[in-house]
XYZ file of C-alpha atoms in Angstrom:
777
model
C -0.942 -30.432 -27.861
C -2.058 -32.507 -30.886
C -4.343 -35.343 -29.926
C -2.925 -38.842 -30.069
C -5.775 -40.153 -32.159
C -4.446 -40.813 -35.654
C -5.449 -44.249 -37.014
C -4.961 -46.576 -34.044
C -3.951 -43.879 -31.606
C -7.388 -42.947 -30.321
C -9.551 -45.375 -28.380
C -12.463 -44.687 -30.688
C -10.385 -45.648 -33.744
C -8.825 -48.900 -32.559
C -9.408 -51.596 -35.159
C -9.716 -49.198 -38.120
C -6.342 -50.141 -39.539
C -7.144 -53.841 -39.381
C -10.486 -53.428 -41.137
C -9.195 -51.238 -43.965
C -5.549 -52.138 -44.134
C -5.223 -55.651 -42.697
C -1.739 -56.053 -44.136
C -0.332 -53.361 -41.791
C 1.754 -54.771 -38.888
C 0.164 -54.194 -35.507
C 2.045 -53.831 -32.229
C 2.699 -51.018 -29.728
C 5.972 -50.231 -31.505
C 4.337 -50.058 -34.932
C 1.533 -47.911 -33.561
C 4.103 -45.489 -32.187
C 5.832 -45.362 -35.584
C 2.542 -44.717 -37.366
C 1.837 -41.808 -35.024
C 5.328 -40.357 -35.505
C 5.023 -40.576 -39.295
C 1.686 -38.769 -39.288
C 3.018 -36.176 -36.848
C 5.929 -35.546 -39.227
C 3.403 -34.619 -41.887
C 1.772 -32.245 -39.385
C 5.173 -30.797 -38.546
C 5.908 -30.019 -42.196
C 2.486 -28.416 -42.666
C 2.902 -26.349 -39.481
C 6.363 -25.164 -40.563
C 4.794 -23.808 -43.765
C 2.902 -21.289 -41.614
C -0.578 -20.541 -40.343
C -1.787 -19.299 -43.738
C -1.977 -22.865 -45.031
C -3.882 -23.885 -41.907
C -6.448 -21.115 -42.433
C -6.959 -22.065 -46.081
C -7.654 -25.711 -45.253
C -10.042 -24.962 -42.382
C -13.144 -24.468 -44.555
C -12.352 -27.485 -46.750
C -11.865 -29.685 -43.701
C -15.104 -28.456 -42.155
C -17.074 -29.273 -45.315
C -15.457 -32.714 -45.564
C -16.245 -33.560 -41.948
C -19.832 -32.324 -42.362
C -20.362 -34.583 -45.403
C -18.979 -37.615 -43.575
C -21.146 -36.895 -40.525
C -24.207 -36.476 -42.750
C -23.648 -39.960 -44.228
C -23.866 -41.417 -40.736
C -27.108 -39.518 -40.094
C -28.539 -41.053 -43.262
C -27.344 -44.492 -42.116
C -29.167 -44.063 -38.812
C -32.347 -43.169 -40.673
C -32.295 -45.926 -43.317
C -30.337 -48.836 -41.794
C -32.318 -51.608 -40.218
C -31.414 -54.084 -37.480
C -28.172 -56.009 -37.965
C -25.535 -57.985 -36.099
C -22.221 -56.172 -35.742
C -18.997 -58.102 -35.174
C -17.003 -57.257 -32.063
C -13.555 -56.006 -33.212
C -10.572 -58.255 -32.508
C -8.787 -55.347 -30.853
C -11.215 -55.818 -27.953
C -9.056 -58.610 -26.554
C -10.928 -58.882 -23.204
C -14.086 -59.890 -25.089
C -12.262 -62.800 -26.782
C -10.652 -64.188 -23.629
C -11.779 -67.616 -22.500
C -10.766 -69.785 -19.574
C -7.891 -72.196 -20.184
C -9.704 -74.757 -18.072
C -13.399 -74.162 -17.516
C -13.358 -76.343 -14.445
C -10.373 -74.554 -12.928
C -10.619 -70.737 -13.313
C -7.350 -70.304 -11.419
C -5.384 -71.385 -14.518
C -6.179 -68.073 -16.163
C -7.498 -67.062 -19.554
C -6.360 -67.139 -23.156
C -7.434 -65.111 -26.187
C -9.516 -67.083 -28.672
C -10.044 -65.061 -31.857
C -11.808 -67.948 -33.605
C -14.994 -66.969 -31.858
C -17.685 -65.140 -33.815
C -18.815 -62.458 -31.344
C -21.529 -60.051 -32.412
C -23.750 -57.393 -30.872
C -27.155 -56.066 -31.913
C -27.702 -52.893 -33.882
C -31.449 -52.341 -33.571
C -31.930 -49.275 -35.703
C -34.113 -46.470 -34.422
C -35.952 -47.769 -31.336
C -37.434 -46.022 -28.337
C -37.022 -49.259 -26.416
C -33.252 -49.218 -27.092
C -33.114 -45.541 -26.124
C -34.853 -46.316 -22.838
C -32.412 -49.129 -22.030
C -29.435 -46.841 -22.640
C -30.711 -43.846 -20.667
C -29.125 -44.843 -17.362
C -25.424 -45.384 -16.684
C -23.817 -48.768 -16.350
C -20.050 -48.329 -16.220
C -17.910 -51.302 -17.198
C -14.298 -51.783 -18.249
C -12.478 -49.736 -20.897
C -11.059 -52.460 -23.142
C -8.225 -50.188 -24.407
C -6.753 -49.801 -20.918
C -8.545 -52.712 -19.208
C -9.425 -50.463 -16.288
C -12.865 -49.737 -14.788
C -14.671 -46.654 -16.071
C -16.706 -44.115 -14.170
C -18.179 -40.669 -14.655
C -14.855 -38.965 -13.919
C -13.011 -40.916 -16.610
C -15.777 -40.370 -19.161
C -15.778 -36.642 -18.427
C -11.981 -36.499 -18.752
C -12.017 -38.308 -22.114
C -14.811 -36.185 -23.572
C -13.410 -32.960 -22.128
C -10.034 -33.657 -23.754
C -11.884 -33.811 -27.082
C -13.459 -30.348 -26.768
C -10.332 -28.419 -25.774
C -9.878 -27.507 -29.441
C -12.464 -24.798 -28.811
C -9.578 -22.652 -27.550
C -7.660 -22.961 -30.824
C -8.736 -19.480 -31.828
C -7.515 -17.984 -28.553
C -4.164 -19.748 -28.938
C -3.754 -18.165 -32.370
C -4.896 -14.686 -31.362
C -1.743 -13.198 -32.847
C -2.712 -14.514 -36.297
C -6.234 -13.037 -36.236
C -7.108 -9.710 -37.828
C -9.595 -8.774 -35.076
C -8.938 -11.084 -32.108
C -11.134 -9.067 -29.714
C -14.123 -9.780 -31.981
C -13.223 -13.136 -33.491
C -12.225 -14.975 -30.307
C -15.406 -14.449 -28.222
C -17.712 -14.844 -31.217
C -15.920 -17.888 -32.602
C -15.594 -19.532 -29.188
C -19.272 -19.132 -28.352
C -20.320 -20.414 -31.766
C -17.974 -23.393 -31.467
C -19.249 -24.223 -27.986
C -22.898 -24.325 -29.019
C -22.218 -26.111 -32.308
C -20.120 -28.757 -30.584
C -22.641 -29.109 -27.764
C -25.460 -29.720 -30.244
C -23.397 -32.225 -32.273
C -22.270 -34.158 -29.183
C -25.768 -34.376 -27.684
C -27.339 -35.307 -30.990
C -24.738 -38.014 -31.649
C -25.138 -39.443 -28.158
C -28.941 -39.700 -28.481
C -28.819 -41.193 -31.970
C -26.300 -43.846 -30.930
C -28.231 -44.618 -27.743
C -31.441 -45.029 -29.783
C -29.957 -47.395 -32.380
C -27.249 -49.500 -30.690
C -27.551 -51.945 -27.831
C -25.582 -51.238 -24.653
C -23.398 -54.298 -25.276
C -22.448 -52.994 -28.715
C -21.605 -49.516 -27.407
C -19.441 -50.933 -24.637
C -17.519 -53.385 -26.800
C -17.133 -51.634 -30.156
C -15.717 -48.110 -30.084
C -15.917 -48.012 -33.925
C -19.664 -48.598 -34.015
C -20.241 -45.519 -36.222
C -17.950 -47.026 -38.858
C -19.468 -50.508 -38.605
C -23.009 -49.224 -39.053
C -22.371 -46.673 -41.820
C -23.112 -47.215 -45.519
C -19.377 -47.539 -46.053
C -16.561 -47.474 -43.571
C -14.476 -45.157 -45.725
C -16.695 -42.150 -44.921
C -16.178 -42.409 -41.156
C -12.503 -43.130 -41.667
C -12.103 -39.994 -43.754
C -14.075 -37.998 -41.198
C -12.044 -39.279 -38.261
C -8.771 -38.821 -40.096
C -9.705 -35.293 -41.249
C -10.887 -34.305 -37.776
C -7.814 -35.725 -36.129
C -5.415 -34.260 -38.662
C -6.953 -30.805 -38.579
C -7.393 -30.614 -34.794
C -3.884 -31.938 -34.274
C -2.430 -29.352 -36.619
C -4.450 -26.574 -34.996
C -3.226 -27.642 -31.570
C 0.349 -27.915 -32.810
C 0.229 -24.452 -34.360
C -1.676 -22.910 -31.443
C 0.553 -24.326 -28.719
C 3.681 -23.272 -30.633
C 2.348 -19.695 -30.752
C 1.723 -19.752 -26.996
C 5.255 -21.046 -26.451
C 6.606 -18.314 -28.711
C 4.819 -15.606 -26.715
C 6.122 -17.040 -23.449
C 9.653 -16.745 -24.800
C 9.073 -13.168 -26.012
C 7.744 -12.169 -22.588
C 10.831 -13.764 -20.958
C 8.616 -15.445 -18.376
C 11.100 -18.268 -17.860
C 14.350 -16.466 -18.566
C 16.831 -17.984 -20.993
C 15.191 -21.417 -20.806
C 12.833 -20.623 -23.683
C 15.095 -18.205 -25.529
C 15.424 -20.449 -28.640
C 11.632 -20.392 -29.007
C 11.859 -16.709 -30.016
C 13.488 -17.548 -33.357
C 11.186 -16.718 -36.264
C 11.543 -16.767 -40.028
C 9.548 -15.342 -42.891
C 6.247 -13.839 -41.865
C 6.914 -14.233 -38.125
C 6.687 -18.009 -38.339
C 8.070 -19.443 -35.029
C 9.734 -22.518 -36.512
C 11.751 -23.379 -33.387
C 8.603 -23.233 -31.229
C 6.892 -25.604 -33.681
C 9.793 -28.068 -33.493
C 9.881 -27.945 -29.682
C 6.128 -28.548 -29.538
C 6.432 -31.475 -31.958
C 9.115 -33.059 -29.750
C 6.737 -32.811 -26.784
C 4.030 -34.486 -28.870
C 6.335 -37.395 -29.739
C 7.119 -37.827 -26.040
C 3.389 -38.074 -25.337
C 3.102 -40.802 -27.968
C 5.251 -42.969 -25.715
C 2.323 -43.170 -23.274
C 0.562 -45.497 -25.698
C -3.040 -44.358 -25.222
C -4.663 -41.037 -24.435
C -7.053 -42.692 -21.978
C -4.094 -43.309 -19.679
C -3.442 -39.608 -19.214
C -6.888 -38.237 -20.076
C -7.526 -37.272 -16.463
C -4.245 -35.399 -16.128
C -4.645 -33.486 -19.384
C -8.234 -32.578 -18.491
C -7.120 -31.305 -15.097
C -4.454 -29.118 -16.692
C -7.035 -27.689 -19.087
C -9.434 -27.112 -16.214
C -6.654 -25.333 -14.336
C -6.010 -23.068 -17.291
C -9.721 -22.265 -17.640
C -9.959 -21.616 -13.925
C -6.969 -19.283 -14.216
C -8.752 -17.291 -16.930
C -11.868 -17.054 -14.769
C -9.846 -16.006 -11.715
C -8.010 -13.341 -13.721
C -11.185 -11.835 -15.164
C -12.922 -12.035 -11.781
C -10.011 -10.213 -10.154
C -10.029 -7.508 -12.813
C -13.767 -7.037 -12.409
C -13.654 -6.912 -8.610
C -10.709 -4.483 -8.593
C -12.603 -2.162 -10.951
C -9.645 -1.804 -13.307
C -10.664 1.141 -15.561
C -9.081 -0.332 -18.703
C -10.802 -3.695 -18.302
C -13.835 -3.239 -20.549
C -15.002 -6.611 -21.914
C -17.244 -6.356 -24.964
C -19.056 -9.645 -24.309
C -22.436 -8.411 -23.107
C -23.145 -11.468 -20.939
C -19.951 -11.040 -18.972
C -20.302 -10.417 -15.225
C -18.488 -11.232 -12.032
C -21.158 -13.829 -11.294
C -20.322 -15.801 -14.438
C -16.614 -15.620 -13.577
C -17.259 -16.883 -10.056
C -19.446 -19.671 -11.439
C -16.641 -20.641 -13.813
C -14.130 -20.798 -10.963
C -16.431 -22.932 -8.821
C -17.362 -25.224 -11.716
C -13.801 -25.856 -12.896
C -12.547 -26.372 -9.348
C -15.359 -28.807 -8.587
C -14.792 -30.813 -11.759
C -11.083 -31.062 -11.007
C -11.922 -32.755 -7.734
C -14.522 -34.953 -9.399
C -12.117 -36.114 -12.113
C -9.330 -37.039 -9.695
C -8.517 -35.386 -6.382
C -4.952 -36.733 -6.249
C -4.137 -35.650 -9.797
C -5.742 -32.295 -9.068
C -3.353 -31.896 -6.162
C -0.485 -32.787 -8.514
C -1.703 -30.210 -11.030
C -1.956 -27.542 -8.332
C 1.596 -28.355 -7.172
C 2.862 -27.959 -10.744
C 0.968 -24.679 -11.054
C 2.329 -23.351 -7.767
C 5.845 -24.339 -8.846
C 5.442 -22.323 -12.035
C 4.069 -19.382 -10.058
C 7.059 -19.498 -7.691
C 9.446 -19.642 -10.645
C 7.746 -16.613 -12.169
C 7.851 -14.813 -8.829
C 11.576 -15.524 -8.536
C 12.224 -14.452 -12.120
C 10.091 -11.319 -11.576
C 9.812 -10.621 -15.322
C 8.702 -7.181 -16.441
C 6.192 -7.853 -19.209
C 4.222 -5.377 -21.250
C 0.957 -7.062 -20.281
C 1.402 -6.060 -16.640
C 0.743 -8.064 -13.494
C -2.744 -8.632 -12.176
C -1.284 -8.979 -8.685
C -0.523 -5.260 -8.756
C -4.180 -4.476 -9.465
C -5.258 -6.731 -6.597
C -2.725 -5.212 -4.210
C -3.750 -1.681 -5.160
C -7.426 -2.446 -4.617
C -6.873 -4.030 -1.215
C -4.383 -1.432 -0.015
C -6.703 1.421 -0.921
C -9.599 -0.273 0.843
C -7.670 -0.938 4.039
C -6.043 2.480 4.064
C -9.523 3.965 4.181
C -10.334 1.686 7.125
C -7.147 2.727 8.931
C -8.470 5.732 10.855
C -6.007 8.030 12.580
C -8.671 8.858 15.166
C -8.660 5.244 16.353
C -4.959 5.099 17.159
C -4.025 3.756 20.576
C -0.733 3.650 22.374
C -0.970 -0.142 22.691
C -0.623 -0.507 18.925
C 1.905 2.232 18.315
C 4.730 1.452 15.923
C 7.454 3.663 14.453
C 6.630 5.205 11.093
C 9.918 6.692 10.049
C 10.964 9.359 7.598
C 14.722 9.182 7.042
C 16.142 12.390 5.575
C 19.079 11.581 3.323
C 21.343 14.073 1.586
C 24.026 11.788 0.150
C 22.936 8.116 0.102
C 26.440 6.979 -0.864
C 27.642 7.966 2.611
C 24.559 6.750 4.487
C 24.229 3.067 3.526
C 24.738 1.885 7.104
C 22.122 4.297 8.398
C 19.674 3.264 5.662
C 20.110 -0.355 6.678
C 19.873 0.411 10.406
C 16.564 2.269 10.082
C 15.237 -0.678 8.105
C 15.769 -2.792 11.258
C 14.286 -0.105 13.468
C 10.935 0.276 11.712
C 9.375 -2.939 13.172
C 6.986 -3.544 10.249
C 6.086 0.116 10.245
C 6.209 2.715 7.518
C 9.685 3.546 6.245
C 10.148 6.477 3.891
C 13.497 7.627 2.522
C 13.226 11.340 1.771
C 15.530 13.547 -0.264
C 15.343 17.226 -1.198
C 16.962 18.445 -4.365
C 17.660 22.165 -4.531
C 16.189 23.917 -7.526
C 12.881 24.794 -9.102
C 10.750 23.566 -11.938
C 11.908 24.956 -15.251
C 8.934 25.623 -17.464
C 11.072 24.942 -20.509
C 12.058 21.473 -19.282
C 10.465 18.583 -21.126
C 9.998 16.448 -18.013
C 10.365 16.803 -14.274
C 14.095 16.307 -13.502
C 13.171 14.161 -10.495
C 11.599 11.576 -12.841
C 15.049 10.875 -14.234
C 16.489 10.505 -10.727
C 13.725 8.377 -9.222
C 14.649 5.040 -10.918
C 18.162 5.215 -9.439
C 16.758 5.654 -5.935
C 14.375 2.737 -6.399
C 17.230 0.552 -7.640
C 19.342 1.555 -4.626
C 16.496 0.567 -2.293
C 16.180 -2.778 -4.079
C 19.905 -3.508 -4.014
C 20.181 -2.630 -0.304
C 17.122 -4.838 0.309
C 15.216 -2.146 2.174
C 11.471 -2.301 2.738
C 11.075 1.402 2.161
C 9.348 3.976 -0.002
C 11.161 6.811 -1.694
C 9.955 10.416 -1.603
C 11.799 13.069 -3.598
C 10.986 16.739 -3.778
C 12.494 19.898 -5.207
C 12.703 23.274 -3.528
C 14.754 26.466 -3.685
C 15.278 26.101 0.059
C 16.325 22.753 1.568
C 14.568 23.505 4.837
C 11.291 24.218 3.049
C 11.705 21.028 1.055
C 12.107 19.032 4.272
C 8.957 20.649 5.608
C 7.140 19.462 2.479
C 8.383 15.917 3.034
C 7.313 15.880 6.682
C 3.848 17.181 5.834
C 3.106 15.170 2.705
C 4.954 11.851 3.063
C 2.747 8.863 3.630
C -0.975 8.481 3.082
C -3.949 8.557 5.413
C -3.093 7.146 8.822
C 0.215 5.837 7.493
C 2.210 9.011 7.863
C 5.610 9.378 9.519
C 5.556 9.973 13.264
C 9.342 9.881 13.622
C 12.023 11.724 11.679
C 15.596 10.437 11.525
C 18.350 12.715 10.297
C 22.109 12.414 10.212
C 24.217 14.691 12.401
C 25.674 17.893 10.952
C 29.400 17.191 10.961
C 32.048 19.826 10.452
C 32.989 18.292 7.114
C 30.709 16.301 4.785
C 31.044 12.537 4.983
C 32.921 10.757 2.245
C 31.092 8.490 -0.168
C 31.447 4.856 0.859
C 29.036 3.143 -1.533
C 30.675 0.270 -3.396
C 29.313 -2.334 -5.753
C 30.239 -5.075 -3.293
C 27.812 -3.565 -0.755
C 24.839 -4.128 -3.028
C 22.902 -7.285 -3.743
C 23.607 -9.050 -7.004
C 21.705 -7.729 -9.996
C 17.966 -8.172 -9.688
C 16.017 -9.508 -12.649
C 13.331 -6.839 -12.551
C 15.741 -3.923 -12.114
C 16.480 -2.058 -15.318
C 19.565 -0.412 -13.782
C 22.496 -2.612 -12.819
C 24.605 -2.249 -9.691
C 27.540 -0.566 -11.404
C 25.300 2.153 -12.833
C 23.737 2.802 -9.409
C 27.127 3.077 -7.730
C 28.450 5.324 -10.492
C 25.439 7.621 -10.239
C 25.482 8.084 -6.464
C 29.277 8.390 -6.183
C 29.852 10.680 -9.168
C 31.744 13.828 -8.295
C 28.967 16.022 -9.618
C 26.119 14.057 -8.041
C 25.505 16.779 -5.471
C 24.594 19.887 -7.524
C 26.791 22.794 -6.586
C 26.054 26.369 -5.649
C 27.292 29.226 -7.794
C 30.324 29.662 -5.545
C 31.313 25.997 -6.071
C 30.356 24.770 -2.585
C 28.341 21.615 -2.136
C 24.656 22.051 -1.415
C 24.777 21.536 2.333
C 22.602 22.804 5.125
C 24.165 25.622 7.114
C 24.331 25.010 10.883
C 21.512 27.504 11.474
C 19.264 25.829 8.897
C 20.080 22.402 10.310
C 19.053 23.425 13.836
C 15.906 25.018 12.440
C 15.076 21.707 10.749
C 15.380 19.983 14.147
C 13.038 22.548 15.615
C 10.606 22.124 12.701
C 10.394 18.408 13.415
C 9.465 19.050 17.038
C 7.020 21.830 16.120
C 5.212 19.353 13.870
C 4.913 17.051 16.909
C 7.055 14.338 15.408
C 9.623 12.347 17.318
C 13.183 13.281 16.435
C 16.247 11.038 16.089
C 19.714 12.345 15.240
C 22.172 9.676 14.062
C 25.930 10.008 14.444
C 28.942 7.729 13.807
C 26.898 5.211 11.822
C 29.756 4.828 9.394
C 31.277 2.669 12.186
C 28.311 0.290 12.221
C 29.194 -3.153 10.887
C 26.282 -5.556 11.167
C 28.402 -8.442 9.976
C 30.683 -7.916 12.969
C 27.724 -8.442 15.291
C 27.627 -12.135 14.403
C 31.278 -12.474 15.368
C 30.607 -10.916 18.756
C 33.201 -9.342 21.002
C 35.501 -11.719 22.860
C 33.031 -14.478 22.009
C 30.129 -12.709 23.738
C 27.101 -10.793 22.581
C 27.447 -7.070 22.174
C 25.133 -4.543 23.809
C 22.479 -2.069 22.818
C 23.096 0.544 25.505
C 20.360 2.932 26.596
C 21.145 6.068 28.602
C 17.767 7.658 29.458
C 19.355 10.688 31.118
C 18.124 14.225 30.563
C 21.293 16.271 30.792
C 19.289 19.446 31.249
C 17.518 17.928 34.287
C 20.062 15.813 36.148
C 17.955 15.968 39.282
C 15.276 13.781 37.572
C 17.361 10.641 37.283
C 14.810 8.388 38.924
C 12.148 6.368 37.160
C 9.726 9.222 36.611
C 10.572 9.180 32.932
C 8.986 11.566 30.463
C 7.816 10.769 26.935
C 11.290 11.286 25.538
C 12.935 8.723 27.825
C 10.137 6.210 27.267
C 10.451 6.697 23.513
C 14.175 6.072 23.835
C 13.500 2.824 25.687
C 10.846 1.793 23.147
C 13.201 2.236 20.192
C 15.898 0.210 21.929
C 13.399 -2.569 22.655
C 12.207 -2.607 19.028
C 15.780 -2.803 17.787
C 16.573 -5.692 20.114
C 13.549 -7.576 18.727
C 14.685 -7.482 15.070
C 16.127 -10.718 13.727
C 19.867 -10.035 13.516
C 20.025 -7.797 16.586
C 18.041 -10.279 18.675
C 20.504 -13.069 17.915
C 23.738 -11.216 18.527
C 23.029 -8.386 20.979
C 21.591 -7.740 24.422
C 19.689 -4.734 25.671
C 21.258 -2.890 28.572
C 19.633 0.039 30.368
C 21.700 2.451 32.470
C 20.251 4.652 35.179
C 22.356 7.259 36.914
C 22.136 7.936 40.667
C 23.633 10.738 42.724
C 24.377 8.711 45.842
C 25.446 5.164 46.637
C 22.559 4.830 49.095
C 20.060 4.984 46.211
C 21.722 2.372 44.039
C 19.927 -0.768 45.288
C 16.536 0.903 45.460
C 16.837 2.386 41.994
C 18.089 -0.885 40.523
C 15.113 -2.736 41.990
C 12.762 -0.091 40.635
C 14.364 -0.309 37.181
C 14.019 -4.109 37.062
C 10.365 -3.864 38.111
C 9.736 -1.290 35.428
C 11.359 -3.377 32.684
C 9.320 -6.357 33.848
C 6.138 -4.298 33.791
C 6.885 -3.152 30.245
C 7.809 -6.722 29.255
C 11.231 -5.625 28.067
C 14.027 -8.158 28.297
C 17.247 -6.437 29.213
C 19.935 -6.002 31.779
C 19.662 -3.159 34.265
C 22.675 -1.235 35.422
C 22.839 1.557 38.007
C 25.762 3.951 37.623
C 26.841 6.585 40.145
C 27.456 9.914 38.430
C 28.018 12.331 41.243
C 31.414 13.029 39.681
C 29.519 14.251 36.623
C 26.713 16.170 38.302
C 29.197 18.127 40.401
C 30.069 20.093 37.230
C 26.426 21.061 36.688
C 26.279 24.558 38.165
C 23.260 26.809 37.480
C 24.213 30.425 36.864
C 22.939 33.648 38.427
C 22.569 32.052 41.827
C 19.694 29.830 40.747
C 18.891 26.702 42.685
C 20.191 23.314 41.727
C 16.768 22.265 40.427
C 16.776 24.944 37.735
C 16.936 23.688 34.145
C 19.873 25.100 32.227
C 19.412 25.690 28.467
C 21.302 23.093 26.474
C 23.643 25.588 24.895
C 24.750 26.739 28.352
C 25.602 23.353 29.773
C 29.090 23.574 31.273
C 31.812 22.053 29.053
C 33.236 20.191 32.063
C 29.799 18.638 32.672
C 29.521 17.520 29.050
C 33.074 16.195 29.038
C 32.563 14.225 32.249
C 29.381 12.650 30.902
C 31.165 11.783 27.660
C 33.950 10.036 29.578
C 31.455 8.088 31.679
C 29.521 6.796 28.659
C 32.714 5.838 26.857
C 33.902 3.932 29.893
C 30.735 1.830 30.116
C 29.671 1.667 26.447
C 32.914 1.830 24.543
C 32.386 -1.647 23.042
C 28.614 -1.375 22.605
C 27.130 -2.076 19.202
C 25.051 1.091 19.486
C 24.150 3.641 22.148
C 20.900 5.566 22.514
C 20.790 8.875 24.389
C 18.367 11.673 25.011
C 18.863 14.564 22.611
C 19.185 17.966 24.291
C 16.380 20.258 23.198
C 17.445 22.646 20.400
C 17.738 26.319 21.397
C 14.956 28.818 20.851
C 17.115 30.957 18.588
C 19.005 28.975 15.998
C 20.519 32.168 14.589
C 22.144 33.060 17.908
C 22.880 29.664 19.409
C 22.719 27.155 16.540
C 26.459 26.651 16.106
C 26.971 26.585 19.865
C 24.314 23.887 20.182
C 25.890 21.710 17.500
C 29.302 22.097 19.119
C 27.835 20.984 22.442
C 26.227 17.863 20.862
C 29.471 17.177 19.034
C 31.441 17.218 22.292
C 28.754 15.176 24.008
C 29.021 12.273 21.533
C 32.663 12.550 20.507
C 34.385 9.137 20.037
C 31.157 7.262 20.793
C 30.138 4.072 18.993
C 27.187 4.473 16.571
C 24.845 6.739 18.483
C 21.190 7.651 18.160
C 20.166 10.854 19.938
C 16.412 10.786 20.569
C 13.763 13.272 21.598
C 10.203 11.988 21.875
C 7.161 14.222 21.911
C 4.305 11.701 22.006
C 3.306 8.775 24.158
C 4.544 5.531 22.639
C 4.463 3.145 25.582
C 2.355 2.924 28.702
C 3.489 1.675 32.064
C -0.143 0.732 32.757
C -0.206 -2.006 30.125
């Protein structure tokens, strides 16, 4: 932003107008008008483009150098003199109204002839001025200290970044910016230190504290310093106006703040951002209303320090994350210098003003939150992604599968999806079931790689899946693969999904119905359009519900697993020692209905840990499968929406009424031991077990293969579950083990499972193969 230091607008220039142009009116209003008039000249020059600015840079530099050299000559040749204190220093001219009664206040008496000593070059004067002695700033009439002095001086050196602000106008910004910045820093440092020592060696402390135009008053002629100050101010103001307008223009092009800055994109001629220049000029005029830069010097310095700290943090992050494309050419660059920059800028922010630093940080965090909400996709990329990648890779290496323990087990789920348009409810349900674990949505597309194809066909499909995940608000990864055989493709997904110790330990798959489910995906089911998604909701719905979405076989049938292949997939899951979940009736699941309850009461998550192939083991000697079933139900009941609107209920079946009280007490003790909150319910099922009749004269303790379970037994169990769990939100049951021969018994097995769960509420059939919970905990 252009500095407010034209004529009377900078503390160091107060009194110049009176000395050279005494006929000019002087008041805060007139000073504001003077500044606006000069800024209008800057506006016109800036609208003409950066070419004019570049042409005047060398001329301005030579002019300023000549004016500065005249002051050096004055220091060398001028002798001692008395310098008048400027009238603008009103505190110096205040006298008591009544010397005997100080309580009556003061009045300004400009008839006084106040002077201060200019000693010329003197080591004695230099020695007196070597140590600090902070007094009052007569422009603001407030005490000064190191923090204020630093803020004022720091605001004057921010023009060093003018080249970086105009990087788009430079022919070789990667070379010009670091070289020009370093040269400017050292040149300015030398000039500032030299000026400070020369003034301290020639002017008394009283003169320095009461005459901010001492360089003008001690020069051969005031006009030289006036021209130098005016040239410096005019040029630096124009450079800041042009530079800040270019930054604003780039912000609008990157869409960092949405449509708010859209007008700033307008350019004319040779990419001259005229609207950005006008907006910047309006901001400058608003700053003029402050009246003096010293009033906001601390705040502006803190904002600059924040920006410098942000640059240091960004480069430090890139260096620490070992980003391959981050190759700075500055040979003195290192992570140590970046860290030093962060510490130095942060420390100086606190030194300048801790409260204003907090305000600056709040403003910065607000901008960061706005950017996070907008989630703009910019060509420059996001450094947060580099940081996340670096940390994730590091911690994935630390996550050792050999150190796993049952106490810290969590579900890491691979959900196999054929048609996502008919599985939205299941996708959402598994998202609740994962309990901060890994969630992978897997899909197999039938086909093979065509060597003549330009790109992998799955690359064209992948963005639609990612958009679907975003719109359904799932915290899931997407894995797609292609195979001539769906079963082999699923095997690939189970083996290769995940990374390191974060690999799926549980596979969820929808049940193989007699007829394929109808597509239910609608635009109203999806979240409103997301800012970072390049595919809108309508396009996602159209893609996944198109009639030709599922590629067809040569005979015109949909690509669908045959019953034999489906049962073989179930067996493959178990052979790979992964827990298996088969989901059925999830099209009935309505999570919104959970909040409404049923008859004003919470609905239930019903668990039936019964092994139908071993009805004689209905006690509490549960195997891994039953414990896994109970663990999943507990995890589901702990998720936010389910915890608020449902209760966990565990059923245990007994063969005789005499065992009911003992088994119920045992079940409650077990739930308490496992720290699972839920209701326990003991159900007599002798009317069901009576239909379980082993064949070939075997004893009643013999396990019958699942495909040979008597239909009457299955039907009786189905009726019992429907009677107790008809209004449950979801039921969880043990899945009968698939048959050894899918070719011979696959269809019979599916028919048995179909009869077992017919007319149930949403049902999850579970078979666990690993230990997921310990009763010893």
